[in-house]
Amino acid sequence: LLSCRLYCEESKDPKRRSCQTVLAEALDIVIRSFAPILPHLAEEVFQYIPYKKGSEGVFRTGWINASSAWKKPGIEEAIEGACAMRDSFLGSISGKNSLEYEVIIVIEPGLLFELMEALQAEETSSVSQLNEIMMASQTTLLSEVPKETPTDANIIKGTFLINLEGGDICEQSSYKVIAQPIAKAKCPRCRRYTSESSSTPCPRCLNVLAGKGST
């Protein structure tokens, strides 16, 4: 997830910049957390942070002060739900390369489906947050199993308990995960199976190389 965003997206792409922001915030919190116990190490690490040049030091810049903007209702549940589905997917392919597969997630209309839509607005995507979490080359989000699904397809069933607003909103939702070998070729740049030819970058990488960002 991190490597794809950091090394495959255009340098100023919001996905890449948001990843850098999260890493910077996490590093700041970790340094301030162990500063009272390991003061010299904390100060040394703090002074080597390139974007804090001229700073007074870790002990003169206050304690941890995480912004309330990081707490968004539903995001934690959405990520946890997606991770549960990812575990079902990875368990179904028995240690094989997850990028060689496309994933179909089937959820009946409801709160869980809405949470997954927050991670993937499109029906099918290879660049969405949901697909990054699934660690597949392509993820499709549907409300019912496709009619063309083979009769011998390995359909993994699972449930996820959604608990929002301190328990005021509680819903048990079921889902199905279908893993299928993807028919596309491996992109020579991002290594995902999203290209029409093994010698040609995928559409996303072509846009980045052309300076157009990702679509």
PDB file of C-alpha atoms in Angstrom:
ATOM      1  CA  LEU A   1       0.000   0.000   0.000  1.00  0.00           C
ATOM      2  CA  LEU A   2       2.669   2.496   1.037  1.00  0.00           C
ATOM      3  CA  SER A   3       5.164   1.528  -1.648  1.00  0.00           C
ATOM      4  CA  CYS A   4       2.600   1.822  -4.428  1.00  0.00           C
ATOM      5  CA  ARG A   5       1.467   5.275  -3.317  1.00  0.00           C
ATOM      6  CA  LEU A   6       4.966   6.576  -2.627  1.00  0.00           C
ATOM      7  CA  TYR A   7       6.786   5.210  -5.650  1.00  0.00           C
ATOM      8  CA  CYS A   8       4.141   4.820  -8.349  1.00  0.00           C
ATOM      9  CA  GLU A   9       1.966   7.921  -8.063  1.00  0.00           C
ATOM     10  CA  GLU A  10       2.934  11.326  -9.467  1.00  0.00           C
ATOM     11  CA  SER A  11       4.994  13.338  -6.958  1.00  0.00           C
ATOM     12  CA  LYS A  12       2.213  15.808  -6.143  1.00  0.00           C
ATOM     13  CA  ASP A  13      -0.697  13.392  -6.394  1.00  0.00           C
ATOM     14  CA  PRO A  14      -3.036  13.721  -3.368  1.00  0.00           C
ATOM     15  CA  LYS A  15      -2.730   9.973  -2.691  1.00  0.00           C
ATOM     16  CA  ARG A  16       1.053  10.227  -2.420  1.00  0.00           C
ATOM     17  CA  ARG A  17       0.985  13.449  -0.415  1.00  0.00           C
ATOM     18  CA  SER A  18      -1.645  12.089   1.992  1.00  0.00           C
ATOM     19  CA  CYS A  19       0.531   9.024   2.586  1.00  0.00           C
ATOM     20  CA  GLN A  20       3.511  11.259   3.384  1.00  0.00           C
ATOM     21  CA  THR A  21       1.344  13.299   5.758  1.00  0.00           C
ATOM     22  CA  VAL A  22       0.261  10.194   7.670  1.00  0.00           C
ATOM     23  CA  LEU A  23       3.857   8.950   7.943  1.00  0.00           C
ATOM     24  CA  ALA A  24       5.018  12.367   9.169  1.00  0.00           C
ATOM     25  CA  GLU A  25       2.241  12.545  11.778  1.00  0.00           C
ATOM     26  CA  ALA A  26       2.944   8.992  12.964  1.00  0.00           C
ATOM     27  CA  LEU A  27       6.682   9.719  13.307  1.00  0.00           C
ATOM     28  CA  ASP A  28       5.994  12.901  15.275  1.00  0.00           C
ATOM     29  CA  ILE A  29       3.720  11.047  17.720  1.00  0.00           C
ATOM     30  CA  VAL A  30       6.167   8.153  18.174  1.00  0.00           C
ATOM     31  CA  ILE A  31       9.079  10.526  18.883  1.00  0.00           C
ATOM     32  CA  ARG A  32       7.122  12.528  21.454  1.00  0.00           C
ATOM     33  CA  SER A  33       5.846   9.319  23.070  1.00  0.00           C
ATOM     34  CA  PHE A  34       9.280   7.915  23.887  1.00  0.00           C
ATOM     35  CA  ALA A  35      10.990  11.289  24.478  1.00  0.00           C
ATOM     36  CA  PRO A  36      10.507  11.180  28.301  1.00  0.00           C
ATOM     37  CA  ILE A  37      12.123   7.727  28.414  1.00  0.00           C
ATOM     38  CA  LEU A  38      14.794   8.077  25.701  1.00  0.00           C
ATOM     39  CA  PRO A  39      15.410  11.838  25.563  1.00  0.00           C
ATOM     40  CA  HIS A  40      18.699  11.784  23.684  1.00  0.00           C
ATOM     41  CA  LEU A  41      17.457   9.385  21.013  1.00  0.00           C
ATOM     42  CA  ALA A  42      14.222  11.349  20.613  1.00  0.00           C
ATOM     43  CA  GLU A  43      16.081  14.637  20.223  1.00  0.00           C
ATOM     44  CA  GLU A  44      18.515  13.159  17.699  1.00  0.00           C
ATOM     45  CA  VAL A  45      15.720  11.711  15.580  1.00  0.00           C
ATOM     46  CA  PHE A  46      13.773  14.979  15.819  1.00  0.00           C
ATOM     47  CA  GLN A  47      16.737  17.037  14.640  1.00  0.00           C
ATOM     48  CA  TYR A  48      17.171  14.811  11.580  1.00  0.00           C
ATOM     49  CA  ILE A  49      13.593  15.307  10.371  1.00  0.00           C
ATOM     50  CA  PRO A  50      14.166  17.260   7.126  1.00  0.00           C
ATOM     51  CA  TYR A  51      10.923  19.263   7.207  1.00  0.00           C
ATOM     52  CA  LYS A  52      11.505  20.602  10.743  1.00  0.00           C
ATOM     53  CA  LYS A  53      14.638  22.640  10.039  1.00  0.00           C
ATOM     54  CA  GLY A  54      15.207  25.404  12.561  1.00  0.00           C
ATOM     55  CA  SER A  55      12.965  23.746  15.153  1.00  0.00           C
ATOM     56  CA  GLU A  56      13.711  24.386  18.834  1.00  0.00           C
ATOM     57  CA  GLY A  57      13.714  20.693  19.639  1.00  0.00           C
ATOM     58  CA  VAL A  58      11.304  18.010  20.701  1.00  0.00           C
ATOM     59  CA  PHE A  59      11.125  19.204  24.332  1.00  0.00           C
ATOM     60  CA  ARG A  60      10.405  22.830  23.439  1.00  0.00           C
ATOM     61  CA  THR A  61       7.632  22.192  20.941  1.00  0.00           C
ATOM     62  CA  GLY A  62       5.014  20.708  23.237  1.00  0.00           C
ATOM     63  CA  TRP A  63       3.432  17.321  23.841  1.00  0.00           C
ATOM     64  CA  ILE A  64       1.394  15.231  21.386  1.00  0.00           C
ATOM     65  CA  ASN A  65      -1.314  17.337  19.767  1.00  0.00           C
ATOM     66  CA  ALA A  66      -3.163  15.227  17.214  1.00  0.00           C
ATOM     67  CA  SER A  67      -5.692  17.141  15.146  1.00  0.00           C
ATOM     68  CA  SER A  68      -9.368  16.275  15.554  1.00  0.00           C
ATOM     69  CA  ALA A  69      -9.517  16.154  11.736  1.00  0.00           C
ATOM     70  CA  TRP A  70      -8.025  12.664  11.951  1.00  0.00           C
ATOM     71  CA  LYS A  71     -11.139  11.351  13.684  1.00  0.00           C
ATOM     72  CA  LYS A  72     -13.778  10.829  11.013  1.00  0.00           C
ATOM     73  CA  PRO A  73     -16.925   8.847  11.860  1.00  0.00           C
ATOM     74  CA  GLY A  74     -17.083   5.553  10.017  1.00  0.00           C
ATOM     75  CA  ILE A  75     -13.511   5.515   8.689  1.00  0.00           C
ATOM     76  CA  GLU A  76     -12.208   3.153  11.360  1.00  0.00           C
ATOM     77  CA  GLU A  77     -15.101   0.762  10.787  1.00  0.00           C
ATOM     78  CA  ALA A  78     -14.640   0.964   7.010  1.00  0.00           C
ATOM     79  CA  ILE A  79     -10.947   0.075   7.275  1.00  0.00           C
ATOM     80  CA  GLU A  80     -11.616  -2.739   9.747  1.00  0.00           C
ATOM     81  CA  GLY A  81     -14.352  -4.140   7.504  1.00  0.00           C
ATOM     82  CA  ALA A  82     -12.099  -3.989   4.455  1.00  0.00           C
ATOM     83  CA  CYS A  83      -9.296  -5.703   6.381  1.00  0.00           C
ATOM     84  CA  ALA A  84     -11.672  -8.498   7.401  1.00  0.00           C
ATOM     85  CA  MET A  85     -12.552  -9.034   3.743  1.00  0.00           C
ATOM     86  CA  ARG A  86      -8.883  -8.920   2.802  1.00  0.00           C
ATOM     87  CA  ASP A  87      -8.157 -11.667   5.321  1.00  0.00           C
ATOM     88  CA  SER A  88     -10.905 -13.761   3.714  1.00  0.00           C
ATOM     89  CA  PHE A  89      -9.396 -13.125   0.275  1.00  0.00           C
ATOM     90  CA  LEU A  90      -5.806 -13.902   1.265  1.00  0.00           C
ATOM     91  CA  GLY A  91      -6.934 -17.036   3.083  1.00  0.00           C
ATOM     92  CA  SER A  92      -8.683 -18.265  -0.051  1.00  0.00           C
ATOM     93  CA  ILE A  93      -5.563 -18.098  -2.257  1.00  0.00           C
ATOM     94  CA  SER A  94      -3.276 -20.024   0.114  1.00  0.00           C
ATOM     95  CA  GLY A  95      -0.172 -17.823   0.094  1.00  0.00           C
ATOM     96  CA  LYS A  96      -0.184 -17.118  -3.646  1.00  0.00           C
ATOM     97  CA  ASN A  97       0.675 -13.700  -5.067  1.00  0.00           C
ATOM     98  CA  SER A  98      -2.412 -11.589  -4.368  1.00  0.00           C
ATOM     99  CA  LEU A  99      -1.601  -9.267  -7.271  1.00  0.00           C
ATOM    100  CA  GLU A 100      -2.317 -12.112  -9.683  1.00  0.00           C
ATOM    101  CA  TYR A 101      -5.987 -11.933  -8.690  1.00  0.00           C
ATOM    102  CA  GLU A 102      -8.989  -9.713  -9.017  1.00  0.00           C
ATOM    103  CA  VAL A 103     -11.433  -9.611  -6.126  1.00  0.00           C
ATOM    104  CA  ILE A 104     -15.204  -9.372  -6.244  1.00  0.00           C
ATOM    105  CA  ILE A 105     -16.819  -8.217  -3.004  1.00  0.00           C
ATOM    106  CA  VAL A 106     -20.549  -8.780  -2.705  1.00  0.00           C
ATOM    107  CA  ILE A 107     -22.470  -6.946   0.025  1.00  0.00           C
ATOM    108  CA  GLU A 108     -26.208  -6.458   0.267  1.00  0.00           C
ATOM    109  CA  PRO A 109     -27.306  -2.793   0.306  1.00  0.00           C
ATOM    110  CA  GLY A 110     -26.861  -1.403   3.802  1.00  0.00           C
ATOM    111  CA  LEU A 111     -24.410   0.310   6.118  1.00  0.00           C
ATOM    112  CA  LEU A 112     -21.444  -1.955   5.326  1.00  0.00           C
ATOM    113  CA  PHE A 113     -21.910  -1.415   1.596  1.00  0.00           C
ATOM    114  CA  GLU A 114     -22.008   2.353   2.165  1.00  0.00           C
ATOM    115  CA  LEU A 115     -18.781   2.184   4.189  1.00  0.00           C
ATOM    116  CA  MET A 116     -17.068   0.281   1.372  1.00  0.00           C
ATOM    117  CA  GLU A 117     -18.325   2.831  -1.138  1.00  0.00           C
ATOM    118  CA  ALA A 118     -16.453   5.464   0.860  1.00  0.00           C
ATOM    119  CA  LEU A 119     -13.280   3.542  -0.023  1.00  0.00           C
ATOM    120  CA  GLN A 120     -14.253   2.862  -3.641  1.00  0.00           C
ATOM    121  CA  ALA A 121     -16.803   5.031  -5.417  1.00  0.00           C
ATOM    122  CA  GLU A 122     -16.472   3.132  -8.701  1.00  0.00           C
ATOM    123  CA  GLU A 123     -17.872  -0.343  -9.208  1.00  0.00           C
ATOM    124  CA  THR A 124     -14.490  -1.634 -10.385  1.00  0.00           C
ATOM    125  CA  SER A 125     -11.110  -0.054  -9.685  1.00  0.00           C
ATOM    126  CA  SER A 126      -7.410  -0.865  -9.584  1.00  0.00           C
ATOM    127  CA  VAL A 127      -6.406   2.382  -7.845  1.00  0.00           C
ATOM    128  CA  SER A 128      -9.034   2.830  -5.111  1.00  0.00           C
ATOM    129  CA  GLN A 129      -8.328   2.754  -1.382  1.00  0.00           C
ATOM    130  CA  LEU A 130     -10.359  -0.435  -1.135  1.00  0.00           C
ATOM    131  CA  ASN A 131      -8.230  -2.158  -3.766  1.00  0.00           C
ATOM    132  CA  GLU A 132      -5.048  -1.038  -2.025  1.00  0.00           C
ATOM    133  CA  ILE A 133      -6.272  -2.576   1.219  1.00  0.00           C
ATOM    134  CA  MET A 134      -7.302  -5.791  -0.545  1.00  0.00           C
ATOM    135  CA  MET A 135      -3.768  -6.021  -2.044  1.00  0.00           C
ATOM    136  CA  ALA A 136      -5.210  -7.247  -5.337  1.00  0.00           C
ATOM    137  CA  SER A 137      -4.744  -5.922  -8.854  1.00  0.00           C
ATOM    138  CA  GLN A 138      -8.418  -5.066  -9.214  1.00  0.00           C
ATOM    139  CA  THR A 139     -11.435  -4.939  -6.907  1.00  0.00           C
ATOM    140  CA  THR A 140     -15.119  -4.940  -7.847  1.00  0.00           C
ATOM    141  CA  LEU A 141     -17.813  -3.945  -5.360  1.00  0.00           C
ATOM    142  CA  LEU A 142     -21.292  -5.337  -6.054  1.00  0.00           C
ATOM    143  CA  SER A 143     -24.595  -5.847  -4.266  1.00  0.00           C
ATOM    144  CA  GLU A 144     -25.181  -9.326  -5.725  1.00  0.00           C
ATOM    145  CA  VAL A 145     -23.109 -12.171  -7.138  1.00  0.00           C
ATOM    146  CA  PRO A 146     -22.566 -11.736 -10.915  1.00  0.00           C
ATOM    147  CA  LYS A 147     -24.611 -14.101 -13.058  1.00  0.00           C
ATOM    148  CA  GLU A 148     -21.500 -15.075 -15.033  1.00  0.00           C
ATOM    149  CA  THR A 149     -19.712 -16.350 -11.914  1.00  0.00           C
ATOM    150  CA  PRO A 150     -18.537 -19.951 -12.550  1.00  0.00           C
ATOM    151  CA  THR A 151     -20.438 -22.595 -10.639  1.00  0.00           C
ATOM    152  CA  ASP A 152     -17.168 -23.905  -9.175  1.00  0.00           C
ATOM    153  CA  ALA A 153     -16.008 -20.457  -8.021  1.00  0.00           C
ATOM    154  CA  ASN A 154     -14.605 -20.319  -4.493  1.00  0.00           C
ATOM    155  CA  ILE A 155     -16.994 -17.969  -2.690  1.00  0.00           C
ATOM    156  CA  ILE A 156     -15.877 -17.066   0.822  1.00  0.00           C
ATOM    157  CA  LYS A 157     -18.631 -15.918   3.162  1.00  0.00           C
ATOM    158  CA  GLY A 158     -18.125 -13.766   6.227  1.00  0.00           C
ATOM    159  CA  THR A 159     -19.787 -11.339   8.613  1.00  0.00           C
ATOM    160  CA  PHE A 160     -18.727  -8.029  10.120  1.00  0.00           C
ATOM    161  CA  LEU A 161     -20.182  -6.197  13.108  1.00  0.00           C
ATOM    162  CA  ILE A 162     -20.457  -2.422  12.609  1.00  0.00           C
ATOM    163  CA  ASN A 163     -20.450  -0.403  15.823  1.00  0.00           C
ATOM    164  CA  LEU A 164     -20.808   3.358  15.406  1.00  0.00           C
ATOM    165  CA  GLU A 165     -21.303   6.264  17.798  1.00  0.00           C
ATOM    166  CA  GLY A 166     -20.578   4.298  20.928  1.00  0.00           C
ATOM    167  CA  GLY A 167     -23.008   1.523  20.115  1.00  0.00           C
ATOM    168  CA  ASP A 168     -25.951   3.710  19.129  1.00  0.00           C
ATOM    169  CA  ILE A 169     -25.629   2.315  15.612  1.00  0.00           C
ATOM    170  CA  CYS A 170     -24.996  -1.426  15.541  1.00  0.00           C
ATOM    171  CA  GLU A 171     -25.431  -3.675  12.519  1.00  0.00           C
ATOM    172  CA  GLN A 172     -24.289  -7.197  11.684  1.00  0.00           C
ATOM    173  CA  SER A 173     -23.612  -7.419   7.947  1.00  0.00           C
ATOM    174  CA  SER A 174     -22.674 -10.366   5.764  1.00  0.00           C
ATOM    175  CA  TYR A 175     -20.378 -10.321   2.754  1.00  0.00           C
ATOM    176  CA  LYS A 176     -19.016 -12.621   0.078  1.00  0.00           C
ATOM    177  CA  VAL A 177     -15.526 -12.533  -1.401  1.00  0.00           C
ATOM    178  CA  ILE A 178     -14.722 -14.107  -4.772  1.00  0.00           C
ATOM    179  CA  ALA A 179     -11.099 -14.340  -5.916  1.00  0.00           C
ATOM    180  CA  GLN A 180     -10.434 -14.908  -9.612  1.00  0.00           C
ATOM    181  CA  PRO A 181      -7.133 -15.040 -11.536  1.00  0.00           C
ATOM    182  CA  ILE A 182      -6.835 -11.763 -13.402  1.00  0.00           C
ATOM    183  CA  ALA A 183      -6.529 -11.905 -17.185  1.00  0.00           C
ATOM    184  CA  LYS A 184      -4.362  -8.813 -17.659  1.00  0.00           C
ATOM    185  CA  ALA A 185      -0.568  -8.575 -17.925  1.00  0.00           C
ATOM    186  CA  LYS A 186       1.872  -7.315 -15.296  1.00  0.00           C
ATOM    187  CA  CYS A 187       2.694  -3.624 -15.595  1.00  0.00           C
ATOM    188  CA  PRO A 188       6.499  -3.244 -15.848  1.00  0.00           C
ATOM    189  CA  ARG A 189       6.339  -0.114 -13.647  1.00  0.00           C
ATOM    190  CA  CYS A 190       3.918  -0.729 -10.745  1.00  0.00           C
ATOM    191  CA  ARG A 191       3.998  -4.567 -10.961  1.00  0.00           C
ATOM    192  CA  ARG A 192       0.231  -4.872 -10.825  1.00  0.00           C
ATOM    193  CA  TYR A 193      -1.608  -6.981 -13.371  1.00  0.00           C
ATOM    194  CA  THR A 194      -3.411  -4.040 -14.954  1.00  0.00           C
ATOM    195  CA  SER A 195      -1.719  -3.703 -18.327  1.00  0.00           C
ATOM    196  CA  GLU A 196      -2.752  -4.912 -21.755  1.00  0.00           C
ATOM    197  CA  SER A 197       0.839  -5.994 -22.475  1.00  0.00           C
ATOM    198  CA  SER A 198       3.791  -6.941 -20.285  1.00  0.00           C
ATOM    199  CA  SER A 199       5.933  -4.480 -22.265  1.00  0.00           C
ATOM    200  CA  THR A 200       3.588  -1.518 -21.820  1.00  0.00           C
ATOM    201  CA  PRO A 201       2.789   0.344 -18.576  1.00  0.00           C
ATOM    202  CA  CYS A 202      -0.794   0.287 -17.344  1.00  0.00           C
ATOM    203  CA  PRO A 203      -3.099   3.280 -17.963  1.00  0.00           C
ATOM    204  CA  ARG A 204      -2.424   4.740 -14.508  1.00  0.00           C
ATOM    205  CA  CYS A 205       1.352   4.584 -14.964  1.00  0.00           C
ATOM    206  CA  LEU A 206       1.133   5.985 -18.485  1.00  0.00           C
ATOM    207  CA  ASN A 207      -0.714   9.003 -17.102  1.00  0.00           C
ATOM    208  CA  VAL A 208       1.894   9.479 -14.377  1.00  0.00           C
ATOM    209  CA  LEU A 209       4.775   9.201 -16.847  1.00  0.00           C
ATOM    210  CA  ALA A 210       3.051  11.715 -19.100  1.00  0.00           C
ATOM    211  CA  GLY A 211       2.772  14.122 -16.176  1.00  0.00           C
ATOM    212  CA  LYS A 212      -1.005  13.934 -16.013  1.00  0.00           C
ATOM    213  CA  GLY A 213      -1.281  12.363 -12.555  1.00  0.00           C
ATOM    214  CA  SER A 214      -3.465   9.359 -11.868  1.00  0.00           C
ATOM    215  CA  THR A 215      -7.059   8.927 -12.908  1.00  0.00           C
TER     216      THR A 215
END
